[in-house]
């Protein structure tokens, strides 16, 4: 039997590689899922991103996942918000409370506050996991912060049954177990990691990336059978604790006052228990002398694919022959049946017209993100109640009183290919074009205006990270309403009153010499804590022509500014981009957030470019122009 000796400097790494090849017994998927529930849900590290204990792994959560992690690892308390816009990208925003340093060099100013550090992390998957190959990712920690936690890494992770193996190389604070930096063979500049210029952090410095000494790290996660997917973790720590944070107290940073406990061991041990598929608890023993603990919460908000059937399929209409017969007796009966059955499916008919063998309707809806999906539902309903001599449906989607797009459907082909995926159905039976704003409809019922929609809900406002305290907030009851005066004219209002707040404890005010367009946030929070009006805004929507839309707004536009302005948007059909131009004349609101104004006023405007990535459906917005402080 093969024996593996694990006694030298890289013991855990050697054992990891050996076990990687020795363990290869497969289990049946159904049995495996029963014995190891939640085995496919990766755990989070102490620094928020998916990882072992201190070290990252190459794994990701699924696209659309959002998570929050909290950990206490003396002298750090870390909280992170993590998002996965794609299955290959992890992005995190972290806030770390560093307990061995003051908030500033002024004791009276710092009060009881210790040093706070904000950081941004991201990780990019380079290669997917295959049967004989690991998943490989590259990541950046604290890449735009102060740099006291900054590092880069390349890491590989491979799963074999209930074992997950990780091996990686890091730079920055991950250079403890040093090896020669392989990027030196590309360029000698990777020898030097010093920052360019005089900086205290906060900048993105490409000169430091993957530079300086490199180090190795790794670990194994063992998923315990029949324990709800709990896992034991053993980690070979690559953190250089003489670089991380303020390790030597005042010698490292003039505001620090205690040294950080240095490691007695490079081997860390951890236990993670998933309470359910959303909540994980963790307890770790790190550095051979420190116990740390924490938890993580995450949920998936992705998976919305317009090709996949919705969970609430359209109910089949009974007595279809009778409805088709009655609808054929008189056009008005057809219009009324359409009104009834579309309304039952939260689809609102606006206009309709039956001419020869073509039935044309306009409708509006606010249920489905995909207008093509909604139009397909309209066609499915019409097919069940419309007389058989009607061979074509012309369906126009309307938003804010403006016709957006028109789908022309060959009824025979629609019936024949209805069960096919939407792309196939679209090619064979649908013709999608910009809407014709000048079309005349015989059935054009009047609508009773105004219509009022409203809701009441709790609201929390927060102020985080100031010298007076880490968190201040208030609890409020907020009422939101929308009054629709016509198809193109609406009025939005939002008001609230306070239940409880701690904003009165904030003492520090801003002394900025720049225009205080947002700087007086504390005054707004304090003086509007009893009751306020957040918004009172009148909106007018209009279509200026094919693919050109406009909006004009006036009133209290947001918490700090009111005024008048608008935007013109050019959105070419069958294109994945749009271009807009907006211009506003605004004045600063009084701190009480009611109906008074301060003296400061300005003109602001932007040119906006919108780009929709077609595969992921992620909308990217790029804005340029004149901002509230007068800067461009």
XYZ file of C-alpha atoms in Angstrom, residues 23-567:
545
model
C -8.897 8.967 -4.324
C -11.055 8.206 -7.331
C -13.987 6.072 -6.181
C -17.223 7.446 -7.705
C -20.576 7.437 -5.920
C -23.980 7.368 -7.546
C -25.361 10.943 -7.760
C -28.676 10.146 -6.053
C -26.959 8.424 -3.121
C -24.310 11.144 -2.918
C -26.905 13.943 -2.713
C -28.702 12.099 0.056
C -25.578 11.480 2.139
C -24.002 14.890 1.446
C -26.779 17.525 1.191
C -25.657 21.051 0.223
C -22.332 19.592 -0.946
C -22.343 21.756 -4.094
C -22.763 25.047 -2.174
C -19.289 26.523 -1.581
C -18.413 28.178 1.728
C -17.037 31.667 2.314
C -13.663 32.641 3.736
C -13.014 35.078 6.594
C -12.614 37.839 4.015
C -16.031 37.375 2.410
C -15.257 35.751 -0.914
C -15.700 32.021 -1.538
C -12.767 30.223 0.043
C -11.336 27.897 2.662
C -10.606 29.730 5.943
C -8.168 32.543 5.166
C -7.382 31.479 1.606
C -9.586 31.708 -1.520
C -10.657 28.807 -3.705
C -11.429 28.805 -7.420
C -15.127 28.142 -6.876
C -18.056 30.477 -7.543
C -21.726 30.622 -6.711
C -24.228 30.587 -9.577
C -25.050 33.725 -11.569
C -27.542 35.952 -9.788
C -26.397 35.007 -6.281
C -26.037 37.742 -3.660
C -24.471 37.062 -0.265
C -23.459 38.657 3.032
C -20.702 37.378 5.312
C -19.533 38.383 8.799
C -16.501 37.107 10.662
C -14.618 37.907 13.864
C -10.929 37.107 13.559
C -9.000 39.137 16.121
C -8.061 41.920 15.566
C -10.438 42.136 12.605
C -14.201 42.170 12.245
C -15.105 41.836 8.578
C -18.417 42.290 6.822
C -18.769 41.753 3.075
C -21.452 41.963 0.419
C -20.772 39.559 -2.451
C -22.462 39.453 -5.840
C -22.234 37.126 -8.842
C -23.527 38.962 -11.940
C -22.170 36.046 -13.990
C -21.272 32.474 -13.121
C -17.620 33.316 -13.908
C -17.341 36.559 -11.899
C -17.328 37.201 -8.157
C -17.335 40.791 -6.859
C -17.231 41.827 -3.193
C -17.356 45.035 -1.183
C -15.804 44.638 2.260
C -15.733 46.713 5.441
C -13.135 45.744 8.046
C -12.979 47.022 11.619
C -9.296 46.943 12.641
C -9.298 46.799 16.437
C -5.616 47.544 17.035
C -5.708 51.112 15.642
C -7.655 54.321 16.234
C -10.013 55.903 13.737
C -7.620 58.868 13.448
C -4.580 60.433 15.139
C -6.857 62.615 17.294
C -8.098 60.715 20.340
C -10.972 63.132 20.984
C -12.041 62.933 17.345
C -11.781 59.133 17.209
C -13.758 58.591 20.401
C -14.488 54.880 20.767
C -14.077 54.250 17.054
C -11.299 51.997 15.792
C -9.801 52.073 12.312
C -12.156 51.220 9.408
C -10.941 49.927 6.068
C -13.043 49.550 2.922
C -11.971 47.234 0.145
C -13.059 45.804 -3.180
C -12.378 42.218 -4.294
C -13.112 40.340 -7.454
C -12.388 36.907 -8.857
C -12.589 35.723 -12.462
C -12.952 32.087 -13.499
C -10.465 31.213 -16.224
C -11.270 27.515 -16.848
C -14.289 25.399 -15.941
C -13.896 22.185 -13.978
C -13.734 19.033 -16.071
C -13.525 15.360 -15.211
C -9.742 15.325 -15.043
C -9.060 19.067 -14.716
C -9.726 21.542 -11.900
C -11.546 24.838 -12.076
C -8.994 27.664 -12.279
C -9.591 31.270 -11.236
C -7.608 34.473 -10.805
C -8.508 36.989 -8.121
C -7.700 40.361 -6.620
C -8.208 41.239 -2.945
C -8.418 44.847 -1.721
C -7.233 45.966 -5.151
C -8.475 49.572 -4.784
C -8.289 50.074 -1.015
C -5.524 51.175 1.324
C -3.506 48.120 0.341
C -3.116 46.707 3.855
C -4.927 43.533 2.720
C -4.051 43.651 -0.985
C -3.068 40.535 -2.881
C -3.492 38.730 -6.177
C -3.719 35.005 -6.696
C -4.210 32.195 -9.182
C -5.917 29.163 -7.694
C -7.146 25.723 -8.814
C -9.805 23.604 -7.108
C -10.824 20.014 -7.894
C -13.606 17.917 -6.407
C -13.315 14.165 -5.943
C -16.407 12.674 -4.302
C -16.725 14.397 -0.917
C -13.272 15.980 -0.980
C -12.432 19.396 -2.445
C -8.743 20.084 -3.111
C -7.328 23.597 -3.530
C -3.853 24.682 -4.575
C -2.808 28.244 -5.393
C -0.125 30.844 -5.780
C -0.437 34.356 -4.363
C 1.275 37.731 -4.290
C 1.115 40.659 -1.872
C 0.139 39.452 1.601
C -0.078 35.881 0.214
C 3.701 35.553 -0.218
C 4.496 33.756 3.076
C 5.501 30.370 1.595
C 7.808 31.896 -0.940
C 8.722 30.630 -4.361
C 10.184 32.425 -7.349
C 7.663 34.654 -9.096
C 7.027 32.980 -12.502
C 6.070 36.318 -14.098
C 9.694 37.427 -13.797
C 10.352 35.308 -16.885
C 7.926 37.548 -18.750
C 9.318 40.876 -17.522
C 11.817 42.045 -14.902
C 9.311 44.679 -13.732
C 7.474 41.939 -11.811
C 10.414 41.942 -9.365
C 9.251 45.225 -7.819
C 5.933 45.608 -5.949
C 6.369 49.170 -4.692
C 3.499 51.559 -5.375
C 3.997 54.383 -7.882
C 3.881 57.929 -6.488
C 2.855 59.143 -3.031
C -0.356 57.350 -2.115
C -2.368 56.292 0.917
C -4.422 53.785 -1.054
C -7.713 53.994 -2.858
C -6.114 53.949 -6.302
C -5.938 51.144 -8.818
C -2.224 50.557 -9.400
C -1.399 48.160 -12.240
C 2.324 48.314 -11.436
C 1.863 46.165 -8.327
C -0.262 43.404 -9.865
C 1.357 39.937 -9.624
C 4.621 41.646 -8.667
C 7.132 40.946 -5.953
C 7.661 37.630 -4.173
C 5.117 34.836 -4.747
C 3.899 32.250 -2.265
C 2.037 28.952 -2.215
C -1.143 28.002 -0.350
C -3.647 25.164 -0.392
C -6.148 23.119 1.522
C -8.701 20.337 1.653
C -12.394 20.452 2.451
C -13.921 17.188 3.656
C -17.716 17.042 3.483
C -19.004 14.941 6.347
C -21.569 12.238 5.507
C -25.068 12.517 6.999
C -24.384 15.855 8.769
C -26.437 18.183 6.542
C -23.435 18.892 4.315
C -21.128 20.091 7.120
C -17.484 20.253 6.161
C -14.101 20.072 7.860
C -11.346 22.236 6.404
C -7.587 21.944 6.707
C -5.643 24.839 5.214
C -2.013 25.593 4.488
C -2.029 29.347 5.152
C -0.153 31.573 2.707
C -0.831 34.835 4.575
C 2.217 36.898 5.485
C 1.000 38.281 8.807
C 3.968 40.658 8.983
C 2.464 42.499 5.980
C -1.243 42.256 6.746
C -2.909 45.201 8.502
C -0.774 46.935 11.183
C 1.165 43.931 12.537
C 3.639 45.754 14.803
C 1.324 48.344 16.290
C 2.678 51.912 16.281
C 5.797 50.772 14.411
C 3.574 49.872 11.457
C 1.132 52.776 11.615
C 1.156 55.894 13.784
C -2.531 55.474 14.744
C -2.083 51.843 15.855
C -1.500 50.853 19.479
C -1.215 47.044 19.715
C 0.772 44.460 17.839
C -1.046 41.655 16.040
C -0.540 38.135 17.390
C 1.823 36.403 14.973
C 1.218 32.761 13.915
C 2.544 29.726 15.721
C 1.507 27.460 12.841
C 0.736 27.696 9.142
C -1.952 25.014 9.407
C -5.502 26.257 10.027
C -8.517 24.114 10.895
C -12.166 24.956 10.278
C -15.696 23.621 10.630
C -18.592 24.909 8.532
C -22.184 23.930 9.218
C -24.917 24.778 6.680
C -28.129 25.361 8.638
C -29.927 25.305 5.282
C -29.058 26.139 1.690
C -28.891 29.866 2.536
C -27.254 30.096 5.985
C -23.813 28.784 7.002
C -22.126 28.943 10.424
C -18.363 28.602 10.779
C -15.818 28.073 13.564
C -12.077 28.088 12.854
C -8.737 27.728 14.611
C -6.114 29.833 12.799
C -2.435 30.667 13.232
C -2.134 27.966 15.882
C -3.292 30.413 18.547
C -6.577 32.132 17.535
C -10.203 31.007 17.424
C -12.437 32.850 14.976
C -16.106 32.488 14.078
C -18.678 33.903 11.684
C -21.653 33.257 9.436
C -22.782 33.800 5.861
C -26.137 34.336 4.155
C -26.748 34.016 0.450
C -29.604 33.623 -1.992
C -29.942 33.101 -5.724
C -31.916 35.621 -7.750
C -30.878 34.392 -11.179
C -32.182 31.680 -13.460
C -34.825 33.824 -15.143
C -34.647 32.520 -18.699
C -37.300 33.754 -21.158
C -37.035 30.481 -23.079
C -38.076 28.407 -20.046
C -41.779 28.098 -19.300
C -43.062 30.181 -16.414
C -44.275 28.391 -13.306
C -47.707 29.970 -13.704
C -48.812 28.679 -17.124
C -51.906 30.134 -18.777
C -55.041 28.305 -17.751
C -56.725 26.585 -20.644
C -60.086 28.152 -21.457
C -62.943 25.685 -21.319
C -65.741 25.735 -23.935
C -63.453 27.225 -26.565
C -65.804 26.323 -29.413
C -68.666 28.202 -27.783
C -66.546 31.323 -27.222
C -65.293 31.223 -30.826
C -68.884 30.890 -32.031
C -70.143 33.812 -29.911
C -67.149 35.969 -30.867
C -67.956 35.368 -34.533
C -71.502 36.711 -34.184
C -70.420 40.294 -33.508
C -67.070 42.091 -33.282
C -68.116 43.625 -29.963
C -68.469 40.149 -28.436
C -64.914 39.357 -29.539
C -63.600 42.573 -27.984
C -65.392 41.869 -24.699
C -64.155 38.267 -24.525
C -60.619 39.516 -25.200
C -60.968 42.098 -22.432
C -62.177 39.475 -19.955
C -59.603 36.737 -20.538
C -56.609 39.056 -20.913
C -57.563 40.778 -17.667
C -57.665 37.412 -15.876
C -53.996 36.988 -16.857
C -52.960 40.545 -15.836
C -52.793 41.688 -19.450
C -54.674 44.922 -20.099
C -56.241 45.552 -23.506
C -56.004 49.156 -24.684
C -57.402 49.039 -28.229
C -58.564 46.409 -30.722
C -59.625 46.091 -34.344
C -60.912 43.197 -36.485
C -60.479 43.722 -40.212
C -61.212 40.795 -42.506
C -58.961 37.952 -41.288
C -56.619 40.118 -39.172
C -57.216 40.801 -35.465
C -55.102 43.677 -34.080
C -54.850 44.705 -30.444
C -52.811 46.973 -28.189
C -52.120 45.849 -24.627
C -50.103 46.904 -21.571
C -48.732 44.869 -18.667
C -46.318 45.092 -15.737
C -45.923 41.406 -14.863
C -43.366 40.019 -17.340
C -39.857 41.367 -17.924
C -39.920 39.914 -21.449
C -42.390 41.703 -23.728
C -42.078 38.863 -26.233
C -43.183 36.408 -23.550
C -46.165 38.634 -22.723
C -47.117 38.919 -26.414
C -46.929 35.130 -26.705
C -49.384 34.829 -23.812
C -51.723 37.284 -25.525
C -51.573 35.203 -28.722
C -52.247 31.988 -26.768
C -55.418 33.493 -25.273
C -56.589 34.969 -28.565
C -56.120 31.627 -30.304
C -58.615 30.042 -27.884
C -61.458 32.593 -28.288
C -61.081 34.048 -31.795
C -63.159 32.644 -34.706
C -61.272 30.273 -36.964
C -61.550 32.553 -40.016
C -59.077 34.951 -38.349
C -55.646 33.961 -39.702
C -53.381 36.700 -38.352
C -52.808 38.410 -34.984
C -51.146 41.830 -34.799
C -50.194 42.442 -31.156
C -48.696 45.746 -29.978
C -47.131 46.287 -26.559
C -47.780 49.694 -24.954
C -45.734 51.229 -22.126
C -46.574 54.606 -20.506
C -49.077 55.244 -23.279
C -46.438 54.727 -25.984
C -46.597 51.808 -28.470
C -43.240 50.023 -28.211
C -43.222 47.036 -30.578
C -45.572 44.981 -32.732
C -45.610 41.211 -33.202
C -47.386 39.896 -36.295
C -48.305 36.227 -35.855
C -49.366 33.697 -38.468
C -52.029 31.812 -36.542
C -51.657 28.456 -38.291
C -47.879 28.422 -37.771
C -48.260 29.625 -34.191
C -50.568 26.700 -33.392
C -48.262 24.243 -35.144
C -45.010 25.400 -33.440
C -46.427 26.638 -30.134
C -44.614 24.018 -28.032
C -41.229 24.789 -29.595
C -38.697 27.026 -27.810
C -39.248 30.743 -28.289
C -36.290 31.190 -30.725
C -37.683 28.457 -33.004
C -41.212 29.793 -32.693
C -39.978 33.290 -33.471
C -38.307 32.253 -36.704
C -41.241 30.174 -37.953
C -44.320 32.156 -36.889
C -43.474 35.643 -35.559
C -42.584 38.948 -37.219
C -41.356 41.544 -34.706
C -41.161 45.219 -35.747
C -41.318 48.739 -34.269
C -44.863 49.806 -33.423
C -46.930 51.940 -35.791
C -48.030 54.947 -33.734
C -50.563 56.093 -36.359
C -52.685 52.942 -36.563
C -56.442 53.473 -36.096
C -58.477 50.990 -34.017
C -62.257 50.536 -34.127
C -62.478 49.427 -30.500
C -60.964 52.216 -28.413
C -62.651 52.222 -25.018
C -62.260 55.203 -22.730
C -60.519 54.759 -19.394
C -61.694 56.336 -16.164
C -58.935 58.630 -14.909
C -57.376 59.368 -12.506
C -56.303 55.997 -11.181
C -54.429 55.814 -7.877
C -52.025 53.076 -6.760
C -50.417 53.100 -3.315
C -48.656 51.023 -0.672
C -47.361 51.484 2.879
C -44.208 49.738 4.073
C -41.410 50.079 6.677
C -38.216 51.876 5.691
C -34.723 51.947 7.191
C -32.250 54.779 6.567
C -28.590 54.283 7.502
C -25.375 56.233 8.036
C -22.318 53.943 8.181
C -18.659 54.434 8.996
C -18.423 57.896 10.595
C -16.121 58.869 13.480
C -19.078 59.269 15.865
C -19.974 55.599 15.476
C -19.957 52.794 12.965
C -23.724 52.672 12.412
C -26.613 55.102 12.905
C -30.089 54.570 11.531
C -33.801 55.129 11.805
C -36.954 53.105 11.365
C -39.789 54.749 9.448
C -43.196 54.094 7.943
C -43.232 55.135 4.283
C -46.193 55.642 1.950
C -45.673 55.506 -1.820
C -48.309 56.423 -4.377
C -48.721 56.805 -8.129
C -51.593 58.783 -9.620
C -52.226 58.187 -13.327
C -54.024 61.191 -14.822
C -53.820 59.892 -18.393
C -51.895 57.273 -20.338
C -48.969 59.706 -20.617
C -49.203 61.740 -17.400
C -48.394 60.410 -13.909
C -47.629 61.823 -10.462
C -45.302 60.002 -8.048
C -45.286 60.787 -4.325
C -43.410 59.338 -1.366
C -43.676 60.495 2.258
C -42.730 58.980 5.612
C -42.728 59.559 9.346
C -40.172 58.359 11.872
C -40.689 55.709 14.521
C -37.194 55.556 16.076
C -33.765 56.949 15.193
C -30.231 57.404 16.528
C -29.165 60.216 14.168
C -29.174 62.715 17.047
C -25.957 61.091 18.319
C -24.004 62.216 15.244
C -21.922 65.266 16.175
C -19.450 65.746 13.326
C -20.462 68.108 10.503
C -18.745 68.648 7.164
C -16.293 71.515 6.632
C -15.799 70.926 2.899
C -15.145 74.064 0.825
C -16.718 72.443 -2.249
C -20.431 72.940 -3.006
C -22.388 70.834 -0.505
C -24.515 68.941 -3.001
C -24.401 65.707 -0.954
C -22.082 66.623 1.912
C -24.850 67.689 4.302
C -26.387 64.222 4.425
C -26.273 64.253 8.246
C -28.337 67.459 8.407
C -30.909 65.957 6.045
C -31.122 62.797 8.146
C -31.406 64.648 11.451
C -33.810 67.421 10.474
C -36.145 65.161 8.467
C -36.339 62.411 11.088
C -39.885 63.277 12.296
C -41.588 63.349 8.905
C -40.600 64.253 5.341
C -41.615 64.186 1.689
C -39.076 62.211 -0.292
C -40.643 62.752 -3.720
C -43.483 64.667 -5.372
C -42.835 64.362 -9.099
C -44.990 64.921 -12.182
C -43.977 62.918 -15.298
C -45.028 63.320 -18.933
C -44.123 60.550 -21.416
C -44.325 60.881 -25.181
C -43.167 59.200 -28.371
C -41.536 61.680 -30.743
C -41.346 59.208 -33.606
C -40.243 55.689 -34.437
C -37.595 54.633 -31.898
C -37.533 58.088 -30.229
C -39.051 58.595 -26.778
C -39.133 61.444 -24.274
C -39.899 62.168 -20.625
C -40.357 65.512 -18.855
C -40.413 65.660 -15.037
C -40.969 68.457 -12.523
C -41.299 68.725 -8.751
C -39.390 67.257 -5.816
C -37.179 64.860 -7.770
C -35.309 63.256 -4.841
C -34.336 63.781 -1.198
C -31.992 66.737 -1.760
C -33.028 68.397 -5.026
C -36.129 69.542 -6.879
C -36.597 71.169 -10.279
C -37.579 70.496 -13.847
C -35.983 68.649 -16.746
C -36.221 65.662 -19.015
C -34.609 63.149 -21.327
